[in-house]
């Protein structure tokens, strides 16, 4: 999957924005935007699937912003891990300040 269509909306019942990602096969899936993270002068979105089966492990999805209006999956595991770790550090700092 590369270029994905991006549609933003904020549901009334949720505080987190939701985006619909459409793959090249036309399959849509809703994801909540957990946050954004800058890394090496690039912008990344951290996403969590909206539909999660009971007891299933949840993996966050890291996507890179491309031109401000589309997202691409990050295929480099080192970049994905670095972005995820920075994002988690930011969450820990925010929790300490609260």
Coordinates of N, CA, C and O in Angstrom, one line a residue:
X1 N 0.8 -1.2 0.0 CA 0.0 0.0 0.0 C 0.9 1.2 0.0 O 1.8 1.3 0.8
X2 N 0.6 2.2 -0.9 CA 1.3 3.4 -0.8 C 0.3 4.5 -0.6 O -0.4 4.6 0.4
X3 N 0.2 5.4 -1.6 CA -0.7 6.6 -1.4 C -2.1 6.1 -1.0 O -2.8 5.3 -1.7
X4 N -2.6 6.7 0.1 CA -3.9 6.3 0.6 C -4.8 7.6 0.6 O -4.3 8.7 0.9
X5 N -6.0 7.5 0.3 CA -6.9 8.6 0.4 C -7.1 9.0 1.9 O -7.2 8.1 2.7
X6 N -7.2 10.2 2.2 CA -7.3 10.7 3.5 C -8.6 11.5 3.7 O -8.9 12.4 3.0
X7 N -9.4 11.1 4.7 CA -10.6 11.8 5.0 C -10.7 12.1 6.5 O -10.6 11.1 7.2
X8 N -10.8 13.3 6.9 CA -10.8 13.7 8.3 C -12.2 14.0 8.8 O -12.9 14.7 8.1
X9 N -12.6 13.5 9.9 CA -13.8 13.9 10.6 C -13.6 13.6 12.1 O -12.8 12.9 12.5
X10 N -14.4 14.3 12.9 CA -14.3 14.1 14.3 C -15.7 13.7 14.8 O -16.6 14.5 14.8
X11 N -15.9 12.5 15.2 CA -17.2 12.0 15.7 C -17.5 12.7 17.0 O -16.7 13.0 17.8
X12 N -18.8 13.0 17.1 CA -19.3 13.6 18.4 C -19.0 12.8 19.6 O -18.7 13.4 20.7
X13 N -19.0 11.5 19.5 CA -18.9 10.7 20.7 C -17.4 10.5 21.1 O -17.1 9.9 22.1
X14 N -16.5 10.9 20.3 CA -15.1 10.7 20.5 C -14.3 12.0 20.6 O -14.7 13.0 19.9
X15 N -13.2 12.0 21.3 CA -12.4 13.2 21.3 C -11.3 13.2 20.3 O -10.7 14.2 20.0
X16 N -11.0 12.0 19.8 CA -9.9 11.8 18.9 C -10.4 11.8 17.4 O -11.4 11.2 17.2
X17 N -9.7 12.5 16.5 CA -10.2 12.5 15.1 C -10.0 11.1 14.6 O -9.2 10.3 15.0
X18 N -10.9 10.8 13.6 CA -10.9 9.5 12.9 C -10.6 9.8 11.5 O -11.2 10.7 10.9
X19 N -9.8 8.9 10.9 CA -9.6 9.0 9.4 C -10.0 7.6 8.8 O -9.9 6.6 9.5
X20 N -10.4 7.7 7.6 CA -10.7 6.5 6.9 C -9.6 6.3 5.9 O -9.3 7.2 5.1
X21 N -8.9 5.1 5.9 CA -7.9 4.8 5.0 C -8.5 3.9 3.9 O -9.1 2.9 4.3
X22 N -8.2 4.1 2.7 CA -8.7 3.3 1.6 C -7.4 2.8 0.9 O -6.6 3.5 0.4
X23 N -7.3 1.4 0.8 CA -6.2 0.8 0.2 C -6.4 0.7 -1.3 O -7.5 1.1 -1.8
X24 N -5.5 0.2 -2.1 CA -5.6 0.2 -3.5 C -6.7 -0.8 -4.0 O -7.1 -0.7 -5.1
X25 N -7.2 -1.7 -3.1 CA -8.3 -2.6 -3.4 C -9.6 -1.9 -3.1 O -10.7 -2.6 -3.3
X26 N -9.6 -0.7 -2.6 CA -10.9 0.0 -2.3 C -11.4 -0.4 -0.9 O -12.5 0.0 -0.5
X27 N -10.7 -1.1 -0.1 CA -11.1 -1.5 1.2 C -10.9 -0.3 2.2 O -9.8 0.2 2.3
X28 N -11.9 0.0 2.9 CA -11.8 1.1 3.9 C -11.7 0.6 5.3 O -12.4 -0.4 5.6
X29 N -10.9 1.3 6.1 CA -10.9 1.0 7.6 C -10.7 2.3 8.3 O -9.9 3.2 7.9
X30 N -11.4 2.4 9.5 CA -11.4 3.6 10.3 C -10.2 3.5 11.3 O -10.0 2.4 11.9
X31 N -9.5 4.6 11.5 CA -8.4 4.7 12.5 C -8.6 5.9 13.3 O -8.9 7.0 12.7
X32 N -8.3 5.9 14.5 CA -8.2 7.1 15.4 C -6.8 7.6 15.3 O -5.8 6.9 15.3
X33 N -6.7 8.9 15.2 CA -5.4 9.6 15.2 C -5.0 9.8 16.6 O -5.6 10.6 17.3
X34 N -4.0 9.0 17.1 CA -3.5 9.1 18.4 C -2.6 10.4 18.6 O -2.5 10.9 19.7
X35 N -2.0 10.8 17.6 CA -1.1 11.9 17.6 C -0.2 12.0 16.4 O -0.3 11.2 15.5
X36 N 0.7 13.0 16.4 CA 1.6 13.3 15.4 C 3.0 13.4 16.0 O 3.1 13.8 17.1
X37 N 4.0 13.0 15.2 CA 5.4 13.0 15.7 C 6.3 13.4 14.6 O 6.2 12.9 13.5
X38 N 7.1 14.4 14.9 CA 8.2 14.8 13.9 C 9.4 14.0 14.2 O 9.7 13.7 15.3
X39 N 10.1 13.5 13.1 CA 11.3 12.8 13.2 C 12.1 13.0 11.9 O 11.6 12.8 10.8
X40 N 13.3 13.4 12.1 CA 14.3 13.7 11.0 C 13.6 14.6 10.0 O 13.7 14.3 8.8
X41 N 13.0 15.7 10.4 CA 12.4 16.7 9.5 C 11.3 16.1 8.7 O 11.0 16.6 7.6
X42 N 10.7 15.0 9.1 CA 9.5 14.4 8.5 C 8.4 14.3 9.5 O 8.6 14.2 10.7
X43 N 7.1 14.3 9.0 CA 6.0 14.2 9.9 C 5.3 12.9 9.8 O 5.1 12.4 8.7
X44 N 4.9 12.3 11.0 CA 4.3 11.0 11.0 C 3.0 11.1 11.8 O 2.9 11.9 12.8
X45 N 2.1 10.3 11.4 CA 0.8 10.1 12.2 C 0.8 8.8 12.9 O 1.3 7.8 12.3
X46 N 0.4 8.7 14.1 CA 0.3 7.5 14.9 C -1.2 7.2 15.0 O -2.0 7.9 15.5
X47 N -1.6 6.0 14.4 CA -3.0 5.6 14.3 C -3.3 4.3 15.0 O -2.4 3.5 15.1
X48 N -4.5 4.2 15.5 CA -5.0 3.0 16.1 C -6.3 2.6 15.5 O -7.2 3.5 15.3
X49 N -6.5 1.3 15.1 CA -7.7 0.9 14.5 C -8.9 1.2 15.4 O -8.8 1.0 16.6
X50 N -10.0 1.6 14.8 CA -11.2 1.8 15.6 C -11.9 0.5 16.0 O -12.3 0.3 17.1
X51 N -12.0 -0.4 15.0 CA -12.6 -1.7 15.3 C -11.5 -2.7 15.8 O -10.6 -3.1 15.0
X52 N -11.6 -3.1 17.1 CA -10.7 -4.0 17.7 C -11.5 -5.2 18.3 O -12.4 -4.9 19.1
X53 N -11.1 -6.4 17.9 CA -11.8 -7.5 18.4 C -11.4 -7.7 19.9 O -10.3 -7.4 20.3
X54 N -12.4 -8.2 20.7 CA -12.1 -8.5 22.1 C -10.9 -9.4 22.3 O -10.8 -10.4 21.6
X55 N -10.0 -9.0 23.1 CA -8.8 -9.8 23.4 C -7.7 -9.7 22.4 O -6.6 -10.3 22.5
X56 N -7.9 -9.0 21.3 CA -6.9 -8.9 20.3 C -5.8 -7.9 20.7 O -6.1 -6.9 21.4
X57 N -4.6 -8.2 20.3 CA -3.5 -7.3 20.5 C -3.6 -6.1 19.5 O -4.0 -6.3 18.4
X58 N -3.4 -4.9 20.1 CA -3.6 -3.7 19.2 C -2.2 -3.2 18.8 O -1.4 -2.9 19.7
X59 N -2.0 -3.1 17.6 CA -0.7 -2.5 17.1 C -1.0 -1.2 16.5 O -1.9 -1.0 15.7
X60 N -0.3 -0.2 17.0 CA -0.4 1.2 16.4 C 0.2 1.2 15.0 O 1.2 0.4 14.7
X61 N -0.3 2.0 14.1 CA 0.2 2.1 12.8 C 0.9 3.5 12.7 O 0.3 4.5 13.1
X62 N 2.1 3.4 12.1 CA 2.8 4.6 11.9 C 2.8 4.9 10.4 O 3.2 4.1 9.6
X63 N 2.4 6.1 10.0 CA 2.3 6.5 8.6 C 3.0 7.9 8.5 O 2.9 8.7 9.3
X64 N 3.6 8.1 7.3 CA 4.2 9.3 7.0 C 3.3 10.2 6.2 O 2.7 9.8 5.3
X65 N 3.3 11.5 6.6 CA 2.5 12.5 5.9 C 3.3 12.8 4.6 O 4.5 13.1 4.5
X66 N 2.5 12.8 3.5 CA 3.1 13.1 2.2 C 2.3 14.3 1.6 O 1.1 14.1 1.3
X67 N 3.0 15.4 1.5 CA 2.3 16.6 0.9 C 1.2 17.1 1.7 O 0.4 17.9 1.2
X68 N 1.0 16.7 2.9 CA -0.1 17.2 3.8 C -1.5 16.7 3.5 O -2.4 17.0 4.2
X69 N -1.7 15.9 2.4 CA -3.0 15.4 2.2 C -3.1 13.9 1.9 O -4.2 13.4 1.6
X70 N -2.0 13.2 2.1 CA -2.1 11.8 2.0 C -1.1 11.2 3.0 O -0.2 11.9 3.5
X71 N -1.2 9.9 3.3 CA -0.3 9.2 4.2 C 0.2 8.0 3.5 O -0.5 7.4 2.6
X72 N 1.4 7.6 3.8 CA 2.0 6.3 3.3 C 2.5 5.5 4.5 O 3.0 6.0 5.5
X73 N 2.3 4.2 4.4 CA 2.9 3.3 5.4 C 4.4 3.4 5.5 O 5.0 3.6 4.4
X74 N 4.9 3.4 6.6 CA 6.4 3.4 6.8 C 6.9 2.0 6.7 O 6.5 1.1 7.6
X75 N 7.7 1.7 5.8 CA 8.2 0.3 5.6 C 9.5 0.1 6.3 O 9.9 -1.1 6.6
X76 N 10.2 1.1 6.7 CA 11.5 1.0 7.4 C 11.3 0.8 8.9 O 10.8 1.7 9.6
X77 N 11.6 -0.4 9.3 CA 11.3 -0.8 10.7 C 12.0 0.1 11.7 O 11.5 0.4 12.8
X78 N 13.2 0.5 11.4 CA 14.0 1.4 12.3 C 13.4 2.7 12.4 O 13.3 3.3 13.5
X79 N 12.8 3.3 11.3 CA 12.1 4.6 11.4 C 10.8 4.4 12.2 O 10.5 5.2 13.1
X80 N 10.1 3.3 12.0 CA 8.8 3.0 12.7 C 9.1 2.9 14.2 O 8.4 3.6 15.0
X81 N 10.2 2.2 14.6 CA 10.5 2.1 16.0 C 10.9 3.4 16.6 O 10.5 3.7 17.7
X82 N 11.7 4.2 15.9 CA 12.2 5.5 16.4 C 11.0 6.4 16.6 O 10.9 7.1 17.6
X83 N 10.1 6.5 15.6 CA 8.9 7.4 15.7 C 8.0 6.9 16.9 O 7.6 7.7 17.7
X84 N 7.8 5.6 17.0 CA 7.0 5.1 18.1 C 7.6 5.4 19.5 O 6.9 5.9 20.4
X85 N 8.9 5.2 19.6 CA 9.6 5.5 20.9 C 9.5 7.0 21.2 O 9.3 7.3 22.4
X86 N 9.7 7.9 20.3 CA 9.6 9.3 20.5 C 8.2 9.7 20.9 O 8.0 10.5 21.9
X87 N 7.2 9.1 20.3 CA 5.8 9.3 20.6 C 5.5 8.9 22.0 O 4.9 9.6 22.8
X88 N 6.0 7.7 22.4 CA 5.7 7.2 23.8 C 6.5 8.1 24.8 O 5.9 8.3 25.9
X89 N 7.6 8.6 24.5 CA 8.3 9.5 25.4 C 7.5 10.8 25.6 O 7.4 11.3 26.7
X90 N 6.9 11.3 24.5 CA 6.1 12.5 24.6 C 4.9 12.2 25.5 O 4.5 13.1 26.3
X91 N 4.3 11.1 25.4 CA 3.1 10.7 26.2 C 3.6 10.7 27.7 O 2.8 11.1 28.5
X92 N 4.7 10.1 28.0 CA 5.2 10.0 29.3 C 5.5 11.4 29.9 O 5.1 11.7 31.1
X93 N 6.0 12.3 29.1 CA 6.3 13.7 29.6 C 5.0 14.4 29.8 O 4.8 15.0 30.9
X94 N 4.0 14.2 28.9 CA 2.7 14.8 29.1 C 2.0 14.3 30.4 O 1.4 15.1 31.1
X95 N 2.1 13.0 30.7 CA 1.5 12.4 31.9 C 2.2 13.0 33.1 O 1.5 13.2 34.1
X96 N 3.5 13.2 33.1 CA 4.2 13.8 34.3 C 3.8 15.2 34.5 O 3.8 15.6 35.7
X97 N 3.4 16.0 33.5 CA 3.0 17.4 33.7 C 1.6 17.5 34.2 O 1.2 18.5 34.7
X98 N 0.8 16.4 34.0 CA -0.6 16.5 34.4 C -0.8 16.4 35.9 O -0.1 16.2 36.7

